[in-house]
PDB file of C-alpha atoms and ligand atoms in Angstrom:
ATOM      1  CA  MET R 178      80.017 112.878  54.899  1.00 95.00           C
ATOM      2  CA  LYS R 179      83.634 114.327  54.661  1.00 97.00           C
ATOM      3  CA  LEU R 180      85.472 113.459  57.592  1.00 96.00           C
ATOM      4  CA  ASP R 181      87.574 116.305  59.043  1.00 97.00           C
ATOM      5  CA  GLU R 182      90.427 115.257  61.300  1.00 98.00           C
ATOM      6  CA  VAL R 183      90.868 119.372  63.453  1.00 98.00           C
ATOM      7  CA  THR R 184      87.086 118.430  63.868  1.00 98.00           C
ATOM      8  CA  ILE R 185      87.486 115.164  65.038  1.00 98.00           C
ATOM      9  CA  THR R 186      90.267 116.748  67.775  1.00 98.00           C
ATOM     10  CA  ARG R 187      88.642 119.315  69.245  1.00 98.00           C
ATOM     11  CA  ALA R 188      85.445 117.078  69.793  1.00 98.00           C
ATOM     12  CA  ILE R 189      88.013 114.987  71.983  1.00 98.00           C
ATOM     13  CA  LEU R 190      88.756 117.928  73.348  1.00 98.00           C
ATOM     14  CA  THR R 191      86.435 120.025  74.031  1.00 98.00           C
ATOM     15  CA  GLY R 192      84.308 116.666  75.315  1.00 97.00           C
ATOM     16  CA  GLN R 193      86.996 115.504  77.483  1.00 97.00           C
ATOM     17  CA  MET R 194      87.429 119.055  79.167  1.00 97.00           C
ATOM     18  CA  GLU R 195      83.869 119.042  79.879  1.00 97.00           C
ATOM     19  CA  VAL R 196      83.887 116.183  81.692  1.00 97.00           C
ATOM     20  CA  MET R 197      86.094 117.135  83.492  1.00 97.00           C
ATOM     21  CA  LEU R 198      85.464 120.320  84.645  1.00 97.00           C
ATOM     22  CA  ASP R 199      82.155 118.752  85.439  1.00 97.00           C
ATOM     23  CA  HIS R 200      83.744 116.533  87.627  1.00 97.00           C
ATOM     24  CA  LEU R 201      86.336 118.490  90.098  1.00 97.00           C
ATOM     25  CA  GLU R 202      84.234 118.642  92.533  1.00 98.00           C
ATOM     26  CA  LEU R 203      82.994 115.128  92.860  1.00 98.00           C
ATOM     27  CA  ASP R 204      80.586 113.431  95.612  1.00 98.00           C
ATOM     28  CA  VAL R 205      82.754 110.239  95.517  1.00 98.00           C
ATOM     29  CA  ALA R 206      86.077 109.527  94.282  1.00 98.00           C
ATOM     30  CA  VAL R 207      86.966 105.729  93.436  1.00 98.00           C
ATOM     31  CA  VAL R 208      90.616 105.154  92.952  1.00 99.00           C
ATOM     32  CA  GLY R 209      90.837 102.002  91.377  1.00 98.00           C
ATOM     33  CA  GLY R 210      88.478 100.641  88.751  1.00 98.00           C
ATOM     34  CA  GLY R 211      88.758  96.950  89.910  1.00 98.00           C
ATOM     35  CA  PRO R 212      86.206  94.812  91.164  1.00 98.00           C
ATOM     36  CA  SER R 213      85.477  96.539  94.512  1.00 98.00           C
ATOM     37  CA  GLY R 214      85.835  99.707  92.658  1.00 98.00           C
ATOM     38  CA  LEU R 215      83.296  99.143  89.624  1.00 98.00           C
ATOM     39  CA  THR R 216      80.975  97.499  92.255  1.00 98.00           C
ATOM     40  CA  CYS R 217      80.723 101.174  95.197  1.00 98.00           C
ATOM     41  CA  ALA R 218      81.430 103.205  91.748  1.00 98.00           C
ATOM     42  CA  ALA R 219      77.752 101.641  90.019  1.00 98.00           C
ATOM     43  CA  LEU R 220      75.713 101.577  93.718  1.00 98.00           C
ATOM     44  CA  ALA R 221      77.075 105.107  94.576  1.00 98.00           C
ATOM     45  CA  ALA R 222      76.046 106.512  91.251  1.00 98.00           C
ATOM     46  CA  GLY R 223      72.804 104.467  91.278  1.00 97.00           C
ATOM     47  CA  ASN R 224      72.561 106.540  94.554  1.00 97.00           C
ATOM     48  CA  GLY R 225      72.529 110.022  92.712  1.00 97.00           C
ATOM     49  CA  HIS R 226      76.005 110.359  93.922  1.00 98.00           C
ATOM     50  CA  ARG R 227      78.679 112.207  91.485  1.00 98.00           C
ATOM     51  CA  VAL R 228      81.164 109.067  91.051  1.00 98.00           C
ATOM     52  CA  VAL R 229      84.343 109.282  89.423  1.00 98.00           C
ATOM     53  CA  VAL R 230      86.535 106.541  89.183  1.00 98.00           C
ATOM     54  CA  ILE R 231      90.500 107.555  88.871  1.00 98.00           C
ATOM     55  CA  GLU R 232      92.171 104.114  87.412  1.00 98.00           C
ATOM     56  CA  LYS R 233      95.533 104.559  87.002  1.00 98.00           C
ATOM     57  CA  LYS R 234      96.000 102.065  84.004  1.00 98.00           C
ATOM     58  CA  LEU R 235      94.636 102.004  80.528  1.00 98.00           C
ATOM     59  CA  SER R 236      91.929  99.536  80.965  1.00 97.00           C
ATOM     60  CA  ILE R 237      89.762  99.869  83.357  1.00 98.00           C
ATOM     61  CA  GLY R 238      89.054  96.063  85.642  1.00 98.00           C
ATOM     62  CA  GLY R 239      91.799  95.380  87.683  1.00 98.00           C
ATOM     63  CA  GLY R 240      93.057  91.877  88.816  1.00 97.00           C
ATOM     64  CA  MET R 241      89.285  90.689  87.506  1.00 97.00           C
ATOM     65  CA  TRP R 242      90.631  90.173  83.962  1.00 95.00           C
ATOM     66  CA  GLY R 243      92.821  87.972  84.646  1.00 94.00           C
ATOM     67  CA  GLY R 244      90.967  85.566  86.706  1.00 93.00           C
ATOM     68  CA  GLY R 245      92.950  82.512  87.770  1.00 93.00           C
ATOM     69  CA  MET R 246      96.594  82.603  86.697  1.00 95.00           C
ATOM     70  CA  MET R 247      95.067  83.633  83.516  1.00 94.00           C
ATOM     71  CA  PHE R 248      92.267  81.328  83.235  1.00 96.00           C
ATOM     72  CA  PRO R 249      89.936  84.002  82.802  1.00 97.00           C
ATOM     73  CA  ARG R 250      86.872  82.799  84.826  1.00 97.00           C
ATOM     74  CA  ILE R 251      86.670  83.800  88.909  1.00 97.00           C
ATOM     75  CA  VAL R 252      84.325  81.890  91.400  1.00 98.00           C
ATOM     76  CA  VAL R 253      81.976  83.805  93.650  1.00 98.00           C
ATOM     77  CA  GLN R 254      80.685  81.974  96.405  1.00 98.00           C
ATOM     78  CA  ASP R 255      76.241  81.976  97.252  1.00 98.00           C
ATOM     79  CA  GLU R 256      76.234  85.484  98.662  1.00 97.00           C
ATOM     80  CA  ALA R 257      77.364  87.214  96.430  1.00 98.00           C
ATOM     81  CA  VAL R 258      75.406  86.080  93.671  1.00 98.00           C
ATOM     82  CA  ARG R 259      72.452  88.856  94.100  1.00 98.00           C
ATOM     83  CA  ILE R 260      75.303  90.917  92.433  1.00 98.00           C
ATOM     84  CA  LEU R 261      76.184  89.232  90.035  1.00 98.00           C
ATOM     85  CA  ASP R 262      72.507  89.073  88.625  1.00 98.00           C
ATOM     86  CA  ARG R 263      72.339  92.767  89.564  1.00 98.00           C
ATOM     87  CA  PHE R 264      74.551  93.469  86.608  1.00 98.00           C
ATOM     88  CA  GLY R 265      73.343  90.751  84.309  1.00 98.00           C
ATOM     89  CA  ILE R 266      76.858  88.847  84.823  1.00 98.00           C
ATOM     90  CA  ARG R 267      75.783  85.089  83.140  1.00 98.00           C
ATOM     91  CA  HIS R 268      77.531  82.104  85.668  1.00 98.00           C
ATOM     92  CA  ARG R 269      76.555  78.605  86.388  1.00 98.00           C
ATOM     93  CA  GLU R 270      77.179  76.982  89.612  1.00 98.00           C
ATOM     94  CA  HIS R 271      80.282  74.651  89.850  1.00 97.00           C
ATOM     95  CA  ALA R 272      79.641  73.113  93.302  1.00 98.00           C
ATOM     96  CA  LYS R 273      77.209  73.638  95.605  1.00 98.00           C
ATOM     97  CA  GLY R 274      77.818  76.655  96.354  1.00 97.00           C
ATOM     98  CA  TYR R 275      80.918  78.135  93.811  1.00 98.00           C
ATOM     99  CA  HIS R 276      79.329  79.829  91.045  1.00 98.00           C
ATOM    100  CA  VAL R 277      81.802  80.396  87.709  1.00 98.00           C
ATOM    101  CA  ALA R 278      81.686  84.041  85.168  1.00 98.00           C
ATOM    102  CA  SER R 279      83.703  84.380  82.820  1.00 98.00           C
ATOM    103  CA  SER R 280      86.003  87.761  84.355  1.00 97.00           C
ATOM    104  CA  VAL R 281      86.026  89.715  81.213  1.00 97.00           C
ATOM    105  CA  GLU R 282      81.894  89.345  80.980  1.00 98.00           C
ATOM    106  CA  ALA R 283      82.128  90.601  84.748  1.00 98.00           C
ATOM    107  CA  VAL R 284      84.189  93.351  83.791  1.00 98.00           C
ATOM    108  CA  ALA R 285      82.594  94.963  80.892  1.00 98.00           C
ATOM    109  CA  LYS R 286      79.063  94.132  82.679  1.00 98.00           C
ATOM    110  CA  LEU R 287      80.029  95.925  85.554  1.00 98.00           C
ATOM    111  CA  THR R 288      81.812  99.395  84.081  1.00 98.00           C
ATOM    112  CA  ALA R 289      78.491  98.789  81.893  1.00 98.00           C
ATOM    113  CA  GLY R 290      77.013  99.241  84.719  1.00 98.00           C
ATOM    114  CA  ALA R 291      79.013 102.191  86.369  1.00 98.00           C
ATOM    115  CA  ALA R 292      78.520 103.913  83.505  1.00 98.00           C
ATOM    116  CA  ASP R 293      75.169 103.607  82.783  1.00 98.00           C
ATOM    117  CA  ALA R 294      74.524 104.675  86.126  1.00 98.00           C
ATOM    118  CA  GLY R 295      76.466 108.046  85.582  1.00 98.00           C
ATOM    119  CA  ALA R 296      79.755 107.376  86.841  1.00 98.00           C
ATOM    120  CA  GLU R 297      82.857 108.640  84.366  1.00 98.00           C
ATOM    121  CA  PHE R 298      86.743 107.145  84.554  1.00 98.00           C
ATOM    122  CA  PHE R 299      89.114 108.877  84.339  1.00 98.00           C
ATOM    123  CA  ASN R 300      91.764 106.400  83.359  1.00 98.00           C
ATOM    124  CA  LEU R 301      95.646 106.836  82.216  1.00 98.00           C
ATOM    125  CA  THR R 302      95.241 108.540  85.876  1.00 98.00           C
ATOM    126  CA  THR R 303      97.332 108.109  89.036  1.00 98.00           C
ATOM    127  CA  VAL R 304      96.143 109.345  92.575  1.00 98.00           C
ATOM    128  CA  GLU R 305      99.771 110.502  93.728  1.00 97.00           C
ATOM    129  CA  ASP R 306      98.705 112.453  97.201  1.00 97.00           C
ATOM    130  CA  VAL R 307      95.777 113.496  99.108  1.00 97.00           C
ATOM    131  CA  MET R 308      94.601 116.989 101.011  1.00 97.00           C
ATOM    132  CA  ILE R 309      93.224 117.162 104.133  1.00 96.00           C
ATOM    133  CA  ARG R 310      92.244 120.208 105.445  1.00 91.00           C
ATOM    134  CA  GLY R 311      91.351 121.523 108.544  1.00 89.00           C
ATOM    135  CA  ASP R 312      88.286 119.476 109.773  1.00 91.00           C
ATOM    136  CA  GLY R 313      90.618 116.232 109.840  1.00 93.00           C
ATOM    137  CA  ARG R 314      88.933 114.945 106.951  1.00 96.00           C
ATOM    138  CA  VAL R 315      90.054 113.577 103.461  1.00 97.00           C
ATOM    139  CA  SER R 316      88.493 116.889 101.223  1.00 96.00           C
ATOM    140  CA  GLY R 317      90.313 115.846  98.019  1.00 98.00           C
ATOM    141  CA  LEU R 318      93.127 113.877  95.413  1.00 98.00           C
ATOM    142  CA  VAL R 319      96.261 115.304  94.276  1.00 98.00           C
ATOM    143  CA  ILE R 320      95.779 113.727  90.337  1.00 98.00           C
ATOM    144  CA  ASN R 321      98.568 113.152  87.576  1.00 98.00           C
ATOM    145  CA  TRP R 322      98.546 111.720  84.804  1.00 98.00           C
ATOM    146  CA  THR R 323     100.065 107.850  84.449  1.00 98.00           C
ATOM    147  CA  ALA R 324     102.563 108.644  81.903  1.00 98.00           C
ATOM    148  CA  VAL R 325     104.693 111.381  83.970  1.00 98.00           C
ATOM    149  CA  GLU R 326     104.898 108.902  86.940  1.00 96.00           C
ATOM    150  CA  MET R 327     105.918 106.183  84.453  1.00 97.00           C
ATOM    151  CA  GLY R 328     108.399 108.756  82.831  1.00 98.00           C
ATOM    152  CA  ARG R 329     109.570 109.961  86.200  1.00 97.00           C
ATOM    153  CA  LEU R 330     108.567 113.472  84.408  1.00 98.00           C
ATOM    154  CA  HIS R 331     108.835 116.560  86.822  1.00 97.00           C
ATOM    155  CA  VAL R 332     105.597 118.102  86.654  1.00 98.00           C
ATOM    156  CA  ASP R 333     103.037 119.034  88.825  1.00 98.00           C
ATOM    157  CA  PRO R 334      99.680 117.429  89.358  1.00 98.00           C
ATOM    158  CA  LEU R 335      96.331 119.118  89.589  1.00 98.00           C
ATOM    159  CA  THR R 336      93.679 117.977  92.736  1.00 98.00           C
ATOM    160  CA  ILE R 337      90.225 117.224  92.764  1.00 98.00           C
ATOM    161  CA  ALA R 338      87.567 117.615  95.656  1.00 98.00           C
ATOM    162  CA  CYS R 339      85.591 114.966  97.060  1.00 98.00           C
ATOM    163  CA  ARG R 340      83.657 113.982  99.994  1.00 97.00           C
ATOM    164  CA  TRP R 341      84.476 110.535  99.808  1.00 98.00           C
ATOM    165  CA  ALA R 342      87.559 108.886  98.913  1.00 98.00           C
ATOM    166  CA  VAL R 343      87.069 104.946  98.188  1.00 98.00           C
ATOM    167  CA  ASP R 344      90.807 103.579  98.829  1.00 98.00           C
ATOM    168  CA  ALA R 345      89.880 100.399  95.857  1.00 99.00           C
ATOM    169  CA  THR R 346      93.751  99.907  94.604  1.00 98.00           C
ATOM    170  CA  GLY R 347      93.777  96.143  95.783  1.00 98.00           C
ATOM    171  CA  HIS R 348      97.064  94.659  97.366  1.00 98.00           C
ATOM    172  CA  ASP R 349      98.787  97.908  97.651  1.00 97.00           C
ATOM    173  CA  ALA R 350      96.097 100.132  99.543  1.00 98.00           C
ATOM    174  CA  VAL R 351      98.028 103.300  97.937  1.00 98.00           C
ATOM    175  CA  VAL R 352      95.806 105.631  99.480  1.00 98.00           C
ATOM    176  CA  ALA R 353      96.333 104.166 103.272  1.00 98.00           C
ATOM    177  CA  LYS R 354      99.935 104.134 102.236  1.00 98.00           C
ATOM    178  CA  LEU R 355     100.033 107.707 101.931  1.00 97.00           C
ATOM    179  CA  LEU R 356      98.673 108.385 104.873  1.00 96.00           C
ATOM    180  CA  GLU R 357     100.949 106.118 106.301  1.00 96.00           C
ATOM    181  CA  ARG R 358     103.874 107.772 105.042  1.00 95.00           C
ATOM    182  CA  LYS R 359     102.447 111.533 105.707  1.00 90.00           C
ATOM    183  CA  GLY R 360     102.054 111.419 109.512  1.00 87.00           C
ATOM    184  CA  GLY R 361     101.034 107.937 110.210  1.00 88.00           C
ATOM    185  CA  LEU R 362      97.662 109.273 109.882  1.00 91.00           C
ATOM    186  CA  LEU R 363      96.873 105.686 109.264  1.00 96.00           C
ATOM    187  CA  GLN R 364      98.497 101.945 110.055  1.00 96.00           C
ATOM    188  CA  VAL R 365      98.401  99.448 107.210  1.00 98.00           C
ATOM    189  CA  LYS R 366      99.034  96.148 108.757  1.00 98.00           C
ATOM    190  CA  GLY R 367     100.136  94.196 105.598  1.00 97.00           C
ATOM    191  CA  GLU R 368      98.045  91.455 103.987  1.00 97.00           C
ATOM    192  CA  LYS R 369      98.513  87.658 104.744  1.00 97.00           C
ATOM    193  CA  SER R 370      99.270  84.446 103.375  1.00 98.00           C
ATOM    194  CA  MET R 371      96.301  83.078 101.265  1.00 97.00           C
ATOM    195  CA  TRP R 372      93.124  81.553 103.088  1.00 98.00           C
ATOM    196  CA  ALA R 373      90.209  82.080 101.397  1.00 97.00           C
ATOM    197  CA  ASP R 374      87.631  81.485 103.433  1.00 97.00           C
ATOM    198  CA  ARG R 375      88.651  84.057 106.664  1.00 97.00           C
ATOM    199  CA  ALA R 376      89.631  86.465 104.029  1.00 98.00           C
ATOM    200  CA  GLU R 377      86.385  86.630 102.087  1.00 98.00           C
ATOM    201  CA  HIS R 378      84.317  87.327 105.172  1.00 95.00           C
ATOM    202  CA  GLY R 379      86.635  89.437 106.434  1.00 97.00           C
ATOM    203  CA  VAL R 380      86.828  91.660 103.490  1.00 98.00           C
ATOM    204  CA  VAL R 381      83.070  92.873 104.382  1.00 98.00           C
ATOM    205  CA  SER R 382      84.355  93.669 107.983  1.00 97.00           C
ATOM    206  CA  HIS R 383      87.295  95.297 106.823  1.00 98.00           C
ATOM    207  CA  THR R 384      85.757  97.879 105.002  1.00 98.00           C
ATOM    208  CA  ARG R 385      85.191 100.933 106.436  1.00 98.00           C
ATOM    209  CA  GLU R 386      85.659 104.749 107.067  1.00 98.00           C
ATOM    210  CA  VAL R 387      89.288 104.305 108.157  1.00 98.00           C
ATOM    211  CA  PHE R 388      89.993 108.023 108.496  1.00 97.00           C
ATOM    212  CA  PRO R 389      87.494 110.849 107.974  1.00 97.00           C
ATOM    213  CA  GLY R 390      86.473 110.752 104.367  1.00 97.00           C
ATOM    214  CA  LEU R 391      88.301 107.648 103.992  1.00 98.00           C
ATOM    215  CA  ILE R 392      86.924 104.331 102.658  1.00 98.00           C
ATOM    216  CA  VAL R 393      88.644 101.302 102.097  1.00 98.00           C
ATOM    217  CA  ALA R 394      87.365  98.513  99.798  1.00 98.00           C
ATOM    218  CA  GLY R 395      88.282  95.543  98.284  1.00 98.00           C
ATOM    219  CA  MET R 396      92.326  93.729  98.490  1.00 98.00           C
ATOM    220  CA  ALA R 397      92.968  97.354 100.467  1.00 98.00           C
ATOM    221  CA  ALA R 398      90.640  96.647 102.754  1.00 98.00           C
ATOM    222  CA  ASN R 399      92.392  93.777 103.854  1.00 98.00           C
ATOM    223  CA  ALA R 400      95.582  95.022 103.558  1.00 98.00           C
ATOM    224  CA  VAL R 401      94.321  97.824 106.076  1.00 98.00           C
ATOM    225  CA  ALA R 402      93.106  95.733 108.421  1.00 98.00           C
ATOM    226  CA  GLY R 403      96.083  92.582 108.301  1.00 98.00           C
ATOM    227  CA  GLU R 404      94.035  90.026 107.184  1.00 98.00           C
ATOM    228  CA  HIS R 405      94.627  87.110 104.621  1.00 98.00           C
ATOM    229  CA  ARG R 406      94.507  87.035 100.805  1.00 98.00           C
ATOM    230  CA  MET R 407      91.852  84.548  99.323  1.00 97.00           C
ATOM    231  CA  GLY R 408      93.005  84.359  95.746  1.00 95.00           C
ATOM    232  CA  PRO R 409      90.515  83.865  92.188  1.00 93.00           C
ATOM    233  CA  ILE R 410      86.893  84.290  94.228  1.00 97.00           C
ATOM    234  CA  PHE R 411      85.683  87.366  93.418  1.00 98.00           C
ATOM    235  CA  GLY R 412      82.710  87.253  95.721  1.00 98.00           C
ATOM    236  CA  GLY R 413      84.409  89.791  98.893  1.00 98.00           C
ATOM    237  CA  MET R 414      85.352  91.926  96.000  1.00 98.00           C
ATOM    238  CA  LEU R 415      81.753  92.585  94.809  1.00 98.00           C
ATOM    239  CA  LEU R 416      80.274  92.566  98.381  1.00 98.00           C
ATOM    240  CA  SER R 417      83.003  94.907  99.635  1.00 98.00           C
ATOM    241  CA  GLY R 418      82.465  97.723  97.157  1.00 98.00           C
ATOM    242  CA  GLU R 419      78.431  97.146  97.917  1.00 98.00           C
ATOM    243  CA  ARG R 420      79.558  97.931 101.338  1.00 98.00           C
ATOM    244  CA  ALA R 421      81.410 101.005 100.799  1.00 98.00           C
ATOM    245  CA  ALA R 422      78.479 102.645  98.580  1.00 98.00           C
ATOM    246  CA  GLN R 423      76.471 101.838 101.854  1.00 98.00           C
ATOM    247  CA  LEU R 424      78.858 103.299 103.938  1.00 98.00           C
ATOM    248  CA  ILE R 425      78.304 106.592 101.971  1.00 98.00           C
ATOM    249  CA  GLY R 426      74.835 106.173 101.630  1.00 95.00           C
ATOM    250  CA  SER R 427      72.343 108.417  99.319  1.00 86.00           C
ATOM    251  CA  PRO R 428      72.045 111.917  99.055  1.00 81.00           C
ATOM    252  CA  GLU R 429      68.259 111.429 100.262  1.00 70.00           C
ATOM    253  CA  ARG R 430      69.049 109.765 102.915  1.00 67.00           C
ATOM    254  CA  LYS R 431      71.321 112.663 104.037  1.00 67.00           C
ATOM    255  CA  ARG R 432      68.977 114.932 103.513  1.00 69.00           C
ATOM    256  CA  GLU R 433      66.240 113.387 105.505  1.00 71.00           C
ATOM    257  CA  ARG R 434      68.285 113.192 108.776  1.00 65.00           C
ATOM    258  CA  LYS R 435      68.735 116.920 108.418  1.00 68.00           C
ATOM    259  CA  ARG R 436      65.138 117.954 107.741  1.00 70.00           C
ATOM    260  CA  LYS R 437      64.792 115.296 111.069  1.00 71.00           C
ATOM    261  CA  ARG R 438      66.949 117.250 113.070  1.00 67.00           C
ATOM    262  CA  LYS R 439      65.562 121.012 112.446  1.00 67.00           C
TER     263      LYS R 439
HETATM  264  C1  48H C 566      94.792 105.590  90.197  1.00 72.56           C
HETATM  265  C2  48H C 566      95.304 102.581  91.015  1.00 72.56           C
HETATM  266  C3  48H C 566      96.593 103.375  91.601  1.00 72.56           C
HETATM  267  C4  48H C 566      96.657 104.791  91.614  1.00 72.56           C
HETATM  268  C5  48H C 566      96.197 101.288  92.000  1.00 72.56           C
HETATM  269  O1  48H C 566      93.734  95.320  92.394  1.00 72.56           O
HETATM  270  P1  48H C 566      92.791  95.746  92.165  1.00 72.56           P
HETATM  271  O2  48H C 566      91.744  94.857  91.187  1.00 72.56           O
HETATM  272  O3  48H C 566      91.873  95.858  93.632  1.00 72.56           O
HETATM  273  P2  48H C 566      90.326  95.108  94.348  1.00 72.56           P
HETATM  274  O4  48H C 566      91.085  95.311  95.909  1.00 72.56           O
HETATM  275  O5  48H C 566      89.073  95.810  93.439  1.00 72.56           O
HETATM  276  O6  48H C 566      90.714  93.279  93.439  1.00 72.56           O
HETATM  277  C6  48H C 566      90.906  92.871  94.391  1.00 72.56           C
HETATM  278  C7  48H C 566      90.876  91.460  93.141  1.00 72.56           C
HETATM  279  O7  48H C 566      91.252  91.835  91.602  1.00 72.56           O
HETATM  280  C8  48H C 566      92.368  90.774  93.210  1.00 72.56           C
HETATM  281  O8  48H C 566      93.798  90.969  93.320  1.00 72.56           O
HETATM  282  C9  48H C 566      92.348  89.309  94.140  1.00 72.56           C
HETATM  283  C10 48H C 566      90.868  88.884  94.893  1.00 72.56           C
HETATM  284  N1  48H C 566      93.138  88.619  94.555  1.00 72.56           N
HETATM  285  C11 48H C 566      93.233  87.853  95.590  1.00 72.56           C
HETATM  286  C12 48H C 566      94.408  87.040  96.219  1.00 72.56           C
HETATM  287  O9  48H C 566      95.005  86.196  97.052  1.00 72.56           O
HETATM  288  O10 48H C 566      95.566  87.907  95.476  1.00 72.56           O
HETATM  289  O11 48H C 566      92.124  97.170  91.203  1.00 72.56           O
HETATM  290  C13 48H C 566      92.925  98.033  91.512  1.00 72.56           C
HETATM  291  C14 48H C 566      92.865  99.193  90.992  1.00 72.56           C
HETATM  292  C15 48H C 566      93.976  98.456  89.578  1.00 72.56           C
HETATM  293  O12 48H C 566      93.699  98.462  88.591  1.00 72.56           O
HETATM  294  C16 48H C 566      95.196  99.377  89.960  1.00 72.56           C
HETATM  295  O13 48H C 566      95.499  99.971  88.278  1.00 72.56           O
HETATM  296  C17 48H C 566      94.709 100.467  90.595  1.00 72.56           C
HETATM  297  O14 48H C 566      93.434 100.149  91.588  1.00 72.56           O
HETATM  298  N2  48H C 566      95.905 101.644  91.067  1.00 72.56           N
HETATM  299  N3  48H C 566      94.254 103.744  90.620  1.00 72.56           N
HETATM  300  N4  48H C 566      95.644 105.767  91.284  1.00 72.56           N
HETATM  301  N5  48H C 566      97.675 105.718  92.780  1.00 72.56           N
HETATM  302  N6  48H C 566      96.918 102.159  92.252  1.00 72.56           N
END
């Protein structure tokens, strides 16, 4: 086979344009491709939603790659082991209730799980603003290439519409902070010092719709709630992503509720 560079270029450009045009109106826009965002994306896509993960960096995975202090291992407690199993992430019990897994395998398999369920990934893309319409609901996100932000270039952004936005941007709680900055629509209390037990239990209950159309998940949920941080234990991130997907629900269930109301 004789290879032609122009055809390769055309394949990349049309391939990506087709995906982007097909994903301008989403059910779920997950901002941040860390463990909570990936889990949410995989489960929401598995429920039949049209999902895109918008990730600022080149690589998906957020803070999970680095494990604890660059030792590429994560700890997951009993309660979340079923999520490791669901994605085929291998683990072994270190002490009763504490399971250890490879952080690299965990990111790779969560990412594959989300892709297999039909989620798309827009990486190297930064969410820089939100859209709120007359009904007072977040109706979309304002996006730009991360390189534009890094280069401090004056380039206007584009937009993507969504029924649900999930702020899974980690410690920075970027989307929630945007709402706080733009008219005090939300208060971000800021995360507290490390306390694994409290933070891990808190992160699931703090995963909620904090503003119409906006769900916070993972560390962003703790940052908004003024909860502690937990260090390199990741069960709470997986459970929080699962909770976010549960809050979004499934399109079938929504249709069913509508039918019953009629
Ligand atoms: C697009 C963005 C933007 C933006 C940021 O930090 P993450 O891994 O997030 P979580 O909450 O799923 O997991 C947190 C975990 O990794 C962690 O840090 C823990 C457990 N810490 C405990 C402790 O005590 O320290 O991922 C967030 C992702 C990153 O990949 C960012 O690049 C991305 O969000 N992101 N993407 N637009 N504006 N801002």
